């Protein structure tokens, strides 16, 4: 009856939503611990495709789902998401932490304007207001869900809107002006809309762990987008790593039993920043087209490249991974030869570690594999795929517990359950 963290090992979009949903069958509680509407977690159920931004991906098995204090909540999008799910016949049994910070209409505008002002140093954010919401939180001027539902936000919202307008006018020199009256009216609507969902997330999860119930912690983004341990400054503004689950829910590290790393069978990245194994050729285009590698939130094409095991070893260390789930293996179908990066050439040396400050100067060292046409033969993996998987296990020292061979639940091979 464990507490399991599910975390991205690369730059996001590894298929966390699919694996969280799959593992939720045996879960009792599923809790999101960081990020906001920059996340897009896709769950395919029959003909229906759900792209969740805030509601945890465990919602489809009727579990209690929770949003921890480490998440930044855009109330407009959360309320819409709950309505969409409910209309589709999904029961949403949700608790939102009163300690979670709220993304208000000035945050996305500041986000887009700041990123534009960076010019060539642009991060390529999702423009959902994530950075500015976390900035307000750390600067101790943010609005929390508790403030919103208790109507104790007006004075601070007025002050924040005045500040945002000054930044827009004098610092960023953009024409946009925010209307405080309109924002306060929206806050009042959201206050009513969210009231019934607010509760004590840390207490609920700690009680659940104490009662030996199955708890899943759902990460958004991924290790290399982590504000502390990722490819700074090309990162998000939260801690997607496993340690972030303890902070973002309010549980002690001694309560965690397993950390499952989600690893795509190749690598993708949205937005700017270094990417040693990036492919600018036909294979990159193959991965993008067959893998449908277009951003869930922004629709931007994702950059694609070979699997990089230096990254997975680093993710294993930073997160204390106990095993892996390998996703999108089917996307490699039809490629004649495959490559896995097992080391880097860096400053004249061959290394197997990851110089995080200088990832842009790393040249990948590859091993080559035979490709395959058909991944599965009578439900069994082909020998070429087995060799590819064995190399990942050998190089990372991690067992691959789950192999995902398509977007649906049935396209999953479970070799060992995290429960
Ligand atoms: P997340 O942000 O980590 O939850 O991942 P996204 O949902 O943004 O992106 C993963 C995409 O790959 C989604 O469209 C999934 O439906 C899809 N997907 C997940 N697992 C597999 C798989 O094994 N094979 C294929 N072909 N698609 C998958
Ligand atoms: P999921 O949970 C992939 C990227 C953005 C940008 C950087 C900072 O679906 O895996 P932000 O808006 O967070 O300030 O943008 O992080 N990014 C993601 N990339 N998947 C995500 O989430 C992402 N969330 C943010 O593209 O490069
Ligand atoms: Mg995604």
Tab-separated table of C-alpha atoms and ligand atoms in Angstrom:
chain	number	residue	atom	x	y	z
A	1	UNK	CA	0.000	0.000	0.000
A	2	UNK	CA	2.505	2.529	-1.125
A	3	UNK	CA	2.885	6.179	-1.944
A	4	UNK	CA	4.194	6.471	-5.500
A	5	UNK	CA	5.520	9.540	-7.295
A	6	UNK	CA	5.255	9.680	-11.091
A	7	UNK	CA	7.777	12.071	-12.574
A	8	UNK	CA	8.936	13.103	-16.051
A	9	UNK	CA	12.596	12.281	-16.757
A	10	UNK	CA	13.128	14.482	-19.839
A	11	UNK	CA	11.596	17.779	-21.002
A	12	UNK	CA	7.935	16.936	-20.497
A	13	UNK	CA	5.256	15.225	-22.604
A	14	UNK	CA	6.680	11.785	-21.891
A	15	UNK	CA	3.188	10.332	-21.477
A	16	UNK	CA	2.793	10.983	-17.737
A	17	UNK	CA	-0.985	11.371	-18.153
A	18	UNK	CA	-1.323	7.979	-19.813
A	19	UNK	CA	0.755	6.172	-17.175
A	20	UNK	CA	-0.910	8.000	-14.247
A	21	UNK	CA	-4.282	6.954	-15.650
A	22	UNK	CA	-3.075	3.368	-16.091
A	23	UNK	CA	-1.689	3.148	-12.546
A	24	UNK	CA	-4.772	4.875	-11.116
A	25	UNK	CA	-6.798	1.700	-11.490
A	26	UNK	CA	-5.316	0.519	-8.193
A	27	UNK	CA	-4.972	3.967	-6.601
A	28	UNK	CA	-7.273	5.522	-4.014
A	29	UNK	CA	-5.953	9.097	-4.158
A	30	UNK	CA	-4.198	10.935	-7.001
A	31	UNK	CA	-2.625	14.314	-6.235
A	32	UNK	CA	-0.962	16.908	-8.524
A	33	UNK	CA	1.944	18.606	-6.776
A	34	UNK	CA	3.245	21.458	-8.969
A	35	UNK	CA	2.894	23.347	-12.234
A	36	UNK	CA	-0.289	24.822	-13.587
A	37	UNK	CA	-2.066	25.060	-16.909
A	38	UNK	CA	1.273	24.795	-18.729
A	39	UNK	CA	0.713	21.047	-18.328
A	40	UNK	CA	-1.188	19.074	-20.923
A	41	UNK	CA	-1.732	15.458	-19.921
A	42	UNK	CA	-3.459	13.333	-22.533
A	43	UNK	CA	-5.645	10.353	-21.697
A	44	UNK	CA	-7.234	8.332	-24.481
A	45	UNK	CA	-10.325	6.382	-23.496
A	46	UNK	CA	-11.842	4.575	-26.453
A	47	UNK	CA	-12.731	7.239	-28.987
A	48	UNK	CA	-12.519	10.055	-26.429
A	49	UNK	CA	-9.360	12.110	-25.907
A	50	UNK	CA	-9.009	14.186	-22.720
A	51	UNK	CA	-6.249	16.777	-22.375
A	52	UNK	CA	-6.037	17.678	-18.708
A	53	UNK	CA	-4.299	20.827	-17.518
A	54	UNK	CA	-5.108	20.856	-13.783
A	55	UNK	CA	-7.378	18.004	-12.770
A	56	UNK	CA	-5.207	14.958	-11.957
A	57	UNK	CA	-5.165	12.185	-14.574
A	58	UNK	CA	-6.457	9.707	-11.978
A	59	UNK	CA	-9.982	11.167	-12.285
A	60	UNK	CA	-11.233	8.518	-14.751
A	61	UNK	CA	-11.138	5.653	-12.269
A	62	UNK	CA	-13.391	7.468	-9.795
A	63	UNK	CA	-10.548	8.164	-7.361
A	64	UNK	CA	-10.402	11.114	-5.037
A	65	UNK	CA	-8.243	13.638	-6.906
A	66	UNK	CA	-6.427	16.510	-5.255
A	67	UNK	CA	-4.540	19.653	-6.217
A	68	UNK	CA	-1.706	20.368	-3.809
A	69	UNK	CA	-0.327	23.681	-2.541
A	70	UNK	CA	2.567	23.533	-5.016
A	71	UNK	CA	0.221	23.908	-7.987
A	72	UNK	CA	-0.750	27.288	-9.410
A	73	UNK	CA	-4.450	27.305	-10.196
A	74	UNK	CA	-6.063	29.248	-13.026
A	75	UNK	CA	-9.665	29.219	-11.767
A	76	UNK	CA	-11.229	29.902	-15.158
A	77	UNK	CA	-9.539	26.875	-16.700
A	78	UNK	CA	-10.067	24.628	-13.684
A	79	UNK	CA	-13.802	25.359	-13.600
A	80	UNK	CA	-14.073	24.755	-17.363
A	81	UNK	CA	-12.150	21.493	-17.035
A	82	UNK	CA	-14.420	20.246	-14.245
A	83	UNK	CA	-17.474	21.145	-16.366
A	84	UNK	CA	-16.114	19.388	-19.453
A	85	UNK	CA	-15.399	16.242	-17.453
A	86	UNK	CA	-18.764	16.296	-15.729
A	87	UNK	CA	-20.567	16.795	-19.043
A	88	UNK	CA	-18.711	13.754	-20.390
A	89	UNK	CA	-20.082	11.702	-17.498
A	90	UNK	CA	-16.863	11.692	-15.429
A	91	UNK	CA	-17.406	12.066	-11.686
A	92	UNK	CA	-14.968	14.701	-10.363
A	93	UNK	CA	-14.320	14.107	-6.656
A	94	UNK	CA	-11.828	16.947	-6.192
A	95	UNK	CA	-10.103	18.742	-3.306
A	96	UNK	CA	-8.065	21.867	-3.993
A	97	UNK	CA	-5.572	23.091	-1.420
A	98	UNK	CA	-6.361	26.499	0.058
A	99	UNK	CA	-2.597	27.076	0.088
A	100	UNK	CA	-2.311	26.823	-3.719
A	101	UNK	CA	-1.676	30.135	-5.468
A	102	UNK	CA	-4.054	31.556	-8.043
A	103	UNK	CA	-3.166	32.582	-11.581
A	104	UNK	CA	-5.075	35.790	-12.300
A	105	UNK	CA	-5.581	37.550	-15.662
A	106	UNK	CA	-2.495	39.757	-15.219
A	107	UNK	CA	-0.179	36.736	-15.002
A	108	UNK	CA	-0.507	35.418	-18.598
A	109	UNK	CA	-0.167	38.971	-19.947
A	110	UNK	CA	2.997	39.596	-17.926
A	111	UNK	CA	4.309	36.143	-18.929
A	112	UNK	CA	3.975	36.798	-22.678
A	113	UNK	CA	5.321	40.355	-22.400
A	114	UNK	CA	8.349	39.375	-20.279
A	115	UNK	CA	9.262	36.552	-22.651
A	116	UNK	CA	8.987	38.852	-25.666
A	117	UNK	CA	11.192	41.396	-23.906
A	118	UNK	CA	13.911	38.767	-23.504
A	119	UNK	CA	14.475	38.981	-27.258
A	120	UNK	CA	17.052	36.422	-28.357
A	121	UNK	CA	17.129	34.995	-24.835
A	122	UNK	CA	13.428	34.103	-25.089
A	123	UNK	CA	12.444	30.950	-23.170
A	124	UNK	CA	9.390	30.165	-25.276
A	125	UNK	CA	7.030	29.792	-22.314
A	126	UNK	CA	3.479	28.518	-22.691
A	127	UNK	CA	2.273	32.084	-21.863
A	128	UNK	CA	-0.099	30.697	-19.231
A	129	UNK	CA	1.177	32.985	-16.495
A	130	UNK	CA	3.184	30.308	-14.711
A	131	UNK	CA	6.392	32.303	-14.078
A	132	UNK	CA	4.585	35.459	-12.876
A	133	UNK	CA	2.268	33.453	-10.560
A	134	UNK	CA	5.237	31.734	-8.895
A	135	UNK	CA	7.062	35.097	-8.803
A	136	UNK	CA	4.175	36.585	-6.812
A	137	UNK	CA	4.146	33.534	-4.521
A	138	UNK	CA	7.863	33.811	-3.721
A	139	UNK	CA	7.604	37.607	-3.419
A	140	UNK	CA	4.808	37.112	-0.867
A	141	UNK	CA	2.224	39.167	-2.709
A	142	UNK	CA	0.292	36.277	-4.286
A	143	UNK	CA	-3.384	35.429	-3.920
A	144	UNK	CA	-4.098	31.957	-2.558
A	145	UNK	CA	-7.170	29.808	-3.156
A	146	UNK	CA	-7.981	30.367	0.517
A	147	UNK	CA	-8.024	34.153	-0.061
A	148	UNK	CA	-10.187	33.746	-3.129
A	149	UNK	CA	-12.908	31.673	-1.478
A	150	UNK	CA	-12.854	33.724	1.749
A	151	UNK	CA	-13.070	37.025	-0.127
A	152	UNK	CA	-9.908	38.398	1.423
A	153	UNK	CA	-8.225	39.264	-1.846
A	154	UNK	CA	-9.537	42.674	-2.948
A	155	UNK	CA	-6.879	44.976	-1.536
A	156	UNK	CA	-4.011	42.760	-2.750
A	157	UNK	CA	-5.538	42.314	-6.208
A	158	UNK	CA	-5.893	46.097	-6.540
A	159	UNK	CA	-2.252	46.538	-5.545
A	160	UNK	CA	-1.068	43.764	-7.889
A	161	UNK	CA	-3.023	45.160	-10.837
A	162	UNK	CA	-1.557	48.650	-10.212
A	163	UNK	CA	1.911	47.109	-10.133
A	164	UNK	CA	1.284	45.022	-13.266
A	165	UNK	CA	0.045	48.077	-15.176
A	166	UNK	CA	3.174	50.017	-14.182
A	167	UNK	CA	5.406	47.150	-15.313
A	168	UNK	CA	3.533	46.869	-18.613
A	169	UNK	CA	3.705	50.631	-19.230
A	170	UNK	CA	7.132	51.668	-17.972
A	171	UNK	CA	9.261	48.526	-17.945
A	172	UNK	CA	7.934	46.410	-20.790
A	173	UNK	CA	6.504	49.343	-22.769
A	174	UNK	CA	3.443	47.510	-24.062
A	175	UNK	CA	0.044	49.078	-24.622
A	176	UNK	CA	-2.046	46.559	-22.709
A	177	UNK	CA	-3.759	47.933	-19.546
A	178	UNK	CA	-5.612	45.778	-17.049
A	179	UNK	CA	-9.025	46.718	-15.722
A	180	UNK	CA	-9.126	46.075	-11.988
A	181	UNK	CA	-12.944	46.249	-11.797
A	182	UNK	CA	-13.291	43.512	-14.376
A	183	UNK	CA	-10.715	41.329	-12.597
A	184	UNK	CA	-12.461	41.771	-9.242
A	185	UNK	CA	-15.771	40.726	-10.815
A	186	UNK	CA	-14.101	37.622	-12.219
A	187	UNK	CA	-12.581	36.844	-8.803
A	188	UNK	CA	-16.008	37.023	-7.236
A	189	UNK	CA	-17.373	34.521	-9.787
A	190	UNK	CA	-14.402	32.182	-9.271
A	191	UNK	CA	-14.726	32.463	-5.507
A	192	UNK	CA	-18.241	31.038	-5.724
A	193	UNK	CA	-17.245	28.448	-8.320
A	194	UNK	CA	-14.331	27.023	-6.327
A	195	UNK	CA	-15.781	27.195	-2.810
A	196	UNK	CA	-17.028	23.618	-2.659
A	197	UNK	CA	-13.731	22.100	-3.767
A	198	UNK	CA	-11.423	23.694	-1.212
A	199	UNK	CA	-10.068	21.478	1.533
A	200	UNK	CA	-7.052	20.278	3.458
A	201	UNK	CA	-4.907	18.384	0.971
A	202	UNK	CA	-1.867	17.718	3.207
A	203	UNK	CA	-4.063	16.293	5.958
A	204	UNK	CA	-6.073	14.147	3.541
A	205	UNK	CA	-2.948	12.673	1.931
A	206	UNK	CA	-1.121	12.103	5.220
A	207	UNK	CA	-4.225	10.400	6.638
A	208	UNK	CA	-4.497	8.261	3.501
A	209	UNK	CA	-0.866	7.159	3.777
A	210	UNK	CA	-1.358	6.422	7.481
A	211	UNK	CA	-4.405	4.306	6.616
A	212	UNK	CA	-2.257	2.404	4.079
A	213	UNK	CA	-4.275	3.542	1.076
A	214	UNK	CA	-2.661	3.772	-2.377
A	215	UNK	CA	-1.567	7.312	-3.166
A	216	UNK	CA	-0.222	8.519	-6.500
A	217	UNK	CA	1.616	11.834	-6.806
A	218	UNK	CA	1.330	13.205	-10.342
A	219	UNK	CA	4.136	15.448	-11.576
A	220	UNK	CA	3.763	17.910	-14.405
A	221	UNK	CA	6.615	19.074	-16.665
A	222	UNK	CA	9.818	17.135	-15.974
A	223	UNK	CA	13.298	16.898	-14.477
A	224	UNK	CA	15.056	19.003	-17.132
A	225	UNK	CA	12.447	21.759	-16.762
A	226	UNK	CA	13.004	21.910	-12.993
A	227	UNK	CA	13.805	25.430	-11.748
A	228	UNK	CA	16.750	24.161	-9.629
A	229	UNK	CA	17.999	21.085	-11.478
A	230	UNK	CA	16.990	21.665	-15.095
A	231	UNK	CA	18.591	23.513	-18.006
A	232	UNK	CA	18.202	26.946	-16.374
A	233	UNK	CA	17.070	29.483	-17.562
A	234	UNK	CA	15.205	27.334	-20.120
A	235	UNK	CA	13.011	25.773	-17.456
A	236	UNK	CA	9.648	26.246	-15.801
A	237	UNK	CA	9.188	28.050	-12.468
A	238	UNK	CA	8.432	25.084	-10.205
A	239	UNK	CA	10.030	21.844	-8.975
A	240	UNK	CA	8.694	18.943	-11.061
A	241	UNK	CA	11.275	16.575	-9.514
A	242	UNK	CA	10.231	13.994	-6.927
A	243	UNK	CA	11.319	16.223	-4.043
A	244	UNK	CA	8.729	18.725	-5.278
A	245	UNK	CA	6.001	16.224	-4.432
A	246	UNK	CA	6.855	16.422	-0.723
A	247	UNK	CA	6.915	20.227	-0.781
A	248	UNK	CA	3.921	20.634	-3.067
A	249	UNK	CA	1.619	18.360	-1.073
A	250	UNK	CA	3.043	18.585	2.431
A	251	UNK	CA	4.255	15.038	3.090
A	252	UNK	CA	7.566	13.981	4.546
A	253	UNK	CA	10.130	12.218	2.325
A	254	UNK	CA	10.037	9.178	4.626
A	255	UNK	CA	6.445	8.543	3.485
A	256	UNK	CA	7.348	7.911	-0.163
A	257	UNK	CA	7.820	4.294	-1.296
A	258	UNK	CA	8.435	4.449	-5.036
A	259	UNK	CA	9.441	6.972	-7.669
A	260	UNK	CA	8.492	5.921	-11.186
A	261	UNK	CA	10.281	7.870	-13.936
A	262	UNK	CA	8.446	8.287	-17.231
A	263	UNK	CA	10.836	8.037	-20.153
A	264	UNK	CA	9.879	8.450	-23.793
A	265	UNK	CA	11.678	6.015	-26.135
A	266	UNK	CA	13.216	9.089	-27.817
A	267	UNK	CA	13.531	12.709	-26.659
A	268	UNK	CA	11.392	15.789	-27.303
A	269	UNK	CA	11.478	19.381	-26.171
A	270	UNK	CA	9.097	22.333	-26.652
A	271	UNK	CA	10.539	25.811	-26.368
A	272	UNK	CA	14.156	26.931	-26.347
A	273	UNK	CA	17.272	25.499	-24.717
A	274	UNK	CA	20.036	22.934	-25.291
A	275	UNK	CA	19.229	19.494	-26.741
A	276	UNK	CA	22.328	17.385	-27.549
A	277	UNK	CA	20.584	14.548	-29.420
A	278	UNK	CA	18.236	16.775	-31.468
A	279	UNK	CA	17.674	15.592	-35.057
A	280	UNK	CA	17.312	18.064	-37.910
A	281	UNK	CA	16.774	15.368	-40.523
A	282	UNK	CA	14.127	13.004	-41.859
A	283	UNK	CA	14.265	10.859	-38.734
A	284	UNK	CA	13.404	13.909	-36.614
A	285	UNK	CA	10.454	14.570	-38.925
A	286	UNK	CA	9.420	10.883	-38.712
A	287	UNK	CA	9.373	11.062	-34.896
A	288	UNK	CA	7.411	14.321	-34.951
A	289	UNK	CA	4.814	13.035	-37.427
A	290	UNK	CA	4.368	9.466	-36.210
A	291	UNK	CA	4.628	10.515	-32.541
A	292	UNK	CA	2.217	13.449	-33.176
A	293	UNK	CA	4.729	15.639	-31.410
A	294	UNK	CA	2.826	18.916	-31.286
A	295	UNK	CA	2.336	20.725	-27.964
A	296	UNK	CA	-0.845	19.779	-26.100
A	297	UNK	CA	-1.174	23.300	-24.673
A	298	UNK	CA	0.251	25.557	-27.394
A	299	UNK	CA	0.148	23.372	-30.528
A	300	UNK	CA	3.821	24.178	-31.197
A	301	UNK	CA	5.862	21.457	-32.932
A	302	UNK	CA	8.054	19.606	-30.449
A	303	UNK	CA	11.741	19.294	-31.268
A	304	UNK	CA	12.682	15.601	-31.581
A	305	UNK	CA	15.852	13.566	-31.113
A	306	UNK	CA	17.317	10.224	-30.032
A	307	UNK	CA	16.979	8.870	-26.510
A	308	UNK	CA	19.679	10.304	-24.243
A	309	UNK	CA	20.624	8.048	-21.344
A	310	UNK	CA	22.896	10.628	-19.734
A	311	UNK	CA	19.662	12.488	-19.091
A	312	UNK	CA	17.936	9.431	-17.649
A	313	UNK	CA	20.885	8.662	-15.347
A	314	UNK	CA	20.820	12.285	-14.142
A	315	UNK	CA	17.033	12.077	-13.653
A	316	UNK	CA	17.521	8.848	-11.716
A	317	UNK	CA	19.953	10.550	-9.356
A	318	UNK	CA	17.971	13.771	-8.863
A	319	UNK	CA	14.648	11.975	-8.323
A	320	UNK	CA	15.856	8.810	-6.614
A	321	UNK	CA	14.039	6.782	-9.271
A	322	UNK	CA	13.086	3.229	-8.317
A	323	UNK	CA	12.033	2.154	-11.837
A	324	UNK	CA	11.012	3.415	-15.270
A	325	UNK	CA	8.018	3.385	-17.591
A	326	UNK	CA	9.098	3.465	-21.237
A	327	UNK	CA	6.568	5.160	-23.505
A	328	UNK	CA	5.944	5.618	-27.228
A	329	UNK	CA	8.103	2.677	-28.256
A	330	UNK	CA	5.746	2.133	-31.205
A	331	UNK	CA	6.776	5.499	-32.665
A	332	UNK	CA	10.145	3.933	-33.558
A	333	UNK	CA	8.416	1.357	-35.824
A	334	UNK	CA	9.686	1.427	-39.375
A	335	UNK	CA	13.058	3.058	-38.698
A	336	UNK	CA	15.877	0.978	-40.153
A	337	UNK	CA	18.520	1.818	-37.560
A	338	UNK	CA	18.059	3.255	-34.091
A	339	UNK	CA	20.445	5.115	-31.845
A	340	UNK	CA	20.755	5.615	-28.107
A	341	UNK	CA	23.082	8.195	-26.618
A	342	UNK	CA	25.119	6.508	-23.874
A	343	UNK	CA	27.742	9.181	-23.224
A	344	UNK	CA	28.976	12.622	-24.273
A	345	UNK	CA	32.131	13.978	-25.797
A	346	UNK	CA	32.692	17.093	-23.709
A	347	UNK	CA	35.780	19.316	-23.547
A	348	UNK	CA	37.888	16.625	-25.212
A	349	UNK	CA	36.794	13.851	-22.861
A	350	UNK	CA	34.278	11.013	-23.004
A	351	UNK	CA	31.870	11.297	-20.083
A	352	UNK	CA	28.757	9.511	-18.847
A	353	UNK	CA	27.710	12.268	-16.437
A	354	UNK	CA	25.755	15.379	-17.372
A	355	UNK	CA	27.320	18.865	-17.211
A	356	UNK	CA	24.040	20.669	-16.645
A	357	UNK	CA	25.555	24.182	-17.039
A	358	UNK	CA	27.019	23.307	-20.411
A	359	UNK	CA	24.692	20.770	-21.980
A	360	UNK	CA	24.795	22.792	-25.213
A	361	UNK	CA	28.469	21.831	-25.751
A	362	UNK	CA	27.926	18.085	-25.311
A	363	UNK	CA	28.301	15.870	-28.353
A	364	UNK	CA	26.407	12.611	-28.093
A	365	UNK	CA	28.166	9.249	-28.225
A	366	UNK	CA	25.758	6.734	-29.724
A	367	UNK	CA	25.303	3.001	-29.860
A	368	UNK	CA	23.336	1.691	-32.821
A	369	UNK	CA	20.538	-0.842	-32.910
A	370	UNK	CA	18.609	-2.715	-35.556
A	371	UNK	CA	15.183	-1.205	-36.060
A	372	UNK	CA	11.930	-3.132	-36.453
A	373	UNK	CA	8.852	-3.029	-38.626
A	374	UNK	CA	6.400	-4.645	-36.216
A	375	UNK	CA	6.889	-4.012	-32.513
A	376	UNK	CA	4.541	-6.685	-31.266
A	377	UNK	CA	4.082	-10.161	-32.573
A	378	UNK	CA	1.154	-11.936	-30.934
A	379	UNK	CA	1.389	-9.541	-27.975
A	380	UNK	CA	5.133	-10.241	-27.519
A	381	UNK	CA	7.848	-7.655	-28.135
A	382	UNK	CA	10.118	-8.339	-31.106
A	383	UNK	CA	13.744	-9.263	-30.356
A	384	UNK	CA	15.068	-5.916	-31.691
A	385	UNK	CA	12.846	-3.996	-29.251
A	386	UNK	CA	13.952	-6.280	-26.422
A	387	UNK	CA	17.593	-5.416	-27.196
A	388	UNK	CA	16.750	-1.697	-27.175
A	389	UNK	CA	14.986	-2.030	-23.802
A	390	UNK	CA	17.767	-4.156	-22.309
A	391	UNK	CA	20.319	-1.470	-23.163
A	392	UNK	CA	18.287	1.172	-21.331
A	393	UNK	CA	18.068	-1.051	-18.261
A	394	UNK	CA	21.765	-1.887	-18.410
A	395	UNK	CA	22.927	1.728	-18.782
A	396	UNK	CA	20.593	3.208	-16.158
A	397	UNK	CA	20.545	0.356	-13.653
A	398	UNK	CA	16.750	0.737	-13.534
A	399	UNK	CA	14.115	-1.841	-14.290
A	400	UNK	CA	11.481	-0.884	-16.846
A	401	UNK	CA	8.191	-1.726	-15.140
A	402	UNK	CA	5.828	-0.504	-17.858
A	403	UNK	CA	6.164	-0.415	-21.636
A	404	UNK	CA	3.705	1.735	-23.529
A	405	UNK	CA	3.112	0.733	-27.141
A	406	UNK	CA	0.281	3.121	-28.035
A	407	UNK	CA	-1.860	5.895	-26.522
A	408	UNK	CA	-4.631	3.649	-25.170
A	409	UNK	CA	-4.833	1.806	-21.859
A	410	UNK	CA	-4.717	-1.559	-23.611
A	411	UNK	CA	-1.448	-0.595	-25.302
A	412	UNK	CA	0.476	-1.150	-22.079
A	413	UNK	CA	2.723	-3.986	-20.965
A	414	UNK	CA	3.032	-4.205	-17.190
A	415	UNK	CA	6.093	-6.243	-16.200
A	416	UNK	CA	5.891	-5.322	-12.506
A	417	UNK	CA	3.278	-3.175	-10.804
A	418	UNK	CA	4.306	-0.170	-8.687
A	419	UNK	CA	1.655	-1.176	-6.170
B	1	LIG	P1	2.340	14.226	-20.640
B	1	LIG	O1	2.355	15.714	-20.625
B	1	LIG	O2	3.625	13.648	-20.126
B	1	LIG	O3	1.140	13.643	-19.969
B	1	LIG	O4	2.280	13.799	-22.180
B	1	LIG	P2	1.330	14.437	-23.319
B	1	LIG	O5	-0.044	13.956	-23.114
B	1	LIG	O6	1.540	15.907	-23.436
B	1	LIG	O7	1.982	13.819	-24.620
B	1	LIG	C1	2.057	12.448	-24.840
B	1	LIG	C2	1.305	12.111	-26.137
B	1	LIG	O8	1.653	10.804	-26.555
B	1	LIG	C3	-0.196	12.098	-25.979
B	1	LIG	O9	-0.781	12.480	-27.192
B	1	LIG	C4	-0.510	10.631	-25.673
B	1	LIG	O10	-1.823	10.241	-26.053
B	1	LIG	C5	0.506	9.945	-26.542
B	1	LIG	N1	1.010	8.664	-26.030
B	1	LIG	C6	1.250	8.273	-24.753
B	1	LIG	N2	1.824	7.050	-24.729
B	1	LIG	C7	1.946	6.669	-26.025
B	1	LIG	C8	2.507	5.525	-26.660
B	1	LIG	O11	3.016	4.599	-26.046
B	1	LIG	N3	2.477	5.511	-28.041
B	1	LIG	C9	1.935	6.520	-28.770
B	1	LIG	N4	1.962	6.412	-30.097
B	1	LIG	N5	1.412	7.608	-28.204
B	1	LIG	C10	1.430	7.691	-26.853
B	2	LIG	P1	3.671	18.566	-19.351
B	2	LIG	O1	3.198	18.454	-17.932
B	2	LIG	C1	6.552	20.253	-22.178
B	2	LIG	C2	8.089	24.268	-21.256
B	2	LIG	C3	7.713	25.414	-22.173
B	2	LIG	C4	8.933	26.294	-22.034
B	2	LIG	C5	9.304	26.132	-20.564
B	2	LIG	C6	8.777	27.228	-19.650
B	2	LIG	O2	2.564	18.475	-20.344
B	2	LIG	O3	4.807	17.637	-19.604
B	2	LIG	P2	6.364	27.831	-18.693
B	2	LIG	O4	5.084	28.153	-19.404
B	2	LIG	O5	6.257	26.631	-17.805
B	2	LIG	O6	6.965	29.008	-17.995
B	2	LIG	O7	7.401	27.448	-19.884
B	2	LIG	O8	8.758	24.886	-20.159
B	2	LIG	N1	6.962	23.498	-20.703
B	2	LIG	C7	6.612	22.254	-21.093
B	2	LIG	N2	7.114	21.479	-22.065
B	2	LIG	N3	5.568	19.793	-21.381
B	2	LIG	C8	5.075	20.563	-20.384
B	2	LIG	O9	4.184	20.095	-19.478
B	2	LIG	C9	5.567	21.867	-20.224
B	2	LIG	N4	5.296	22.893	-19.376
B	2	LIG	C10	6.157	23.856	-19.666
B	2	LIG	O10	7.535	24.965	-23.501
B	2	LIG	O11	10.005	25.784	-22.789
B	3	LIG	MG1	2.102	17.315	-21.956
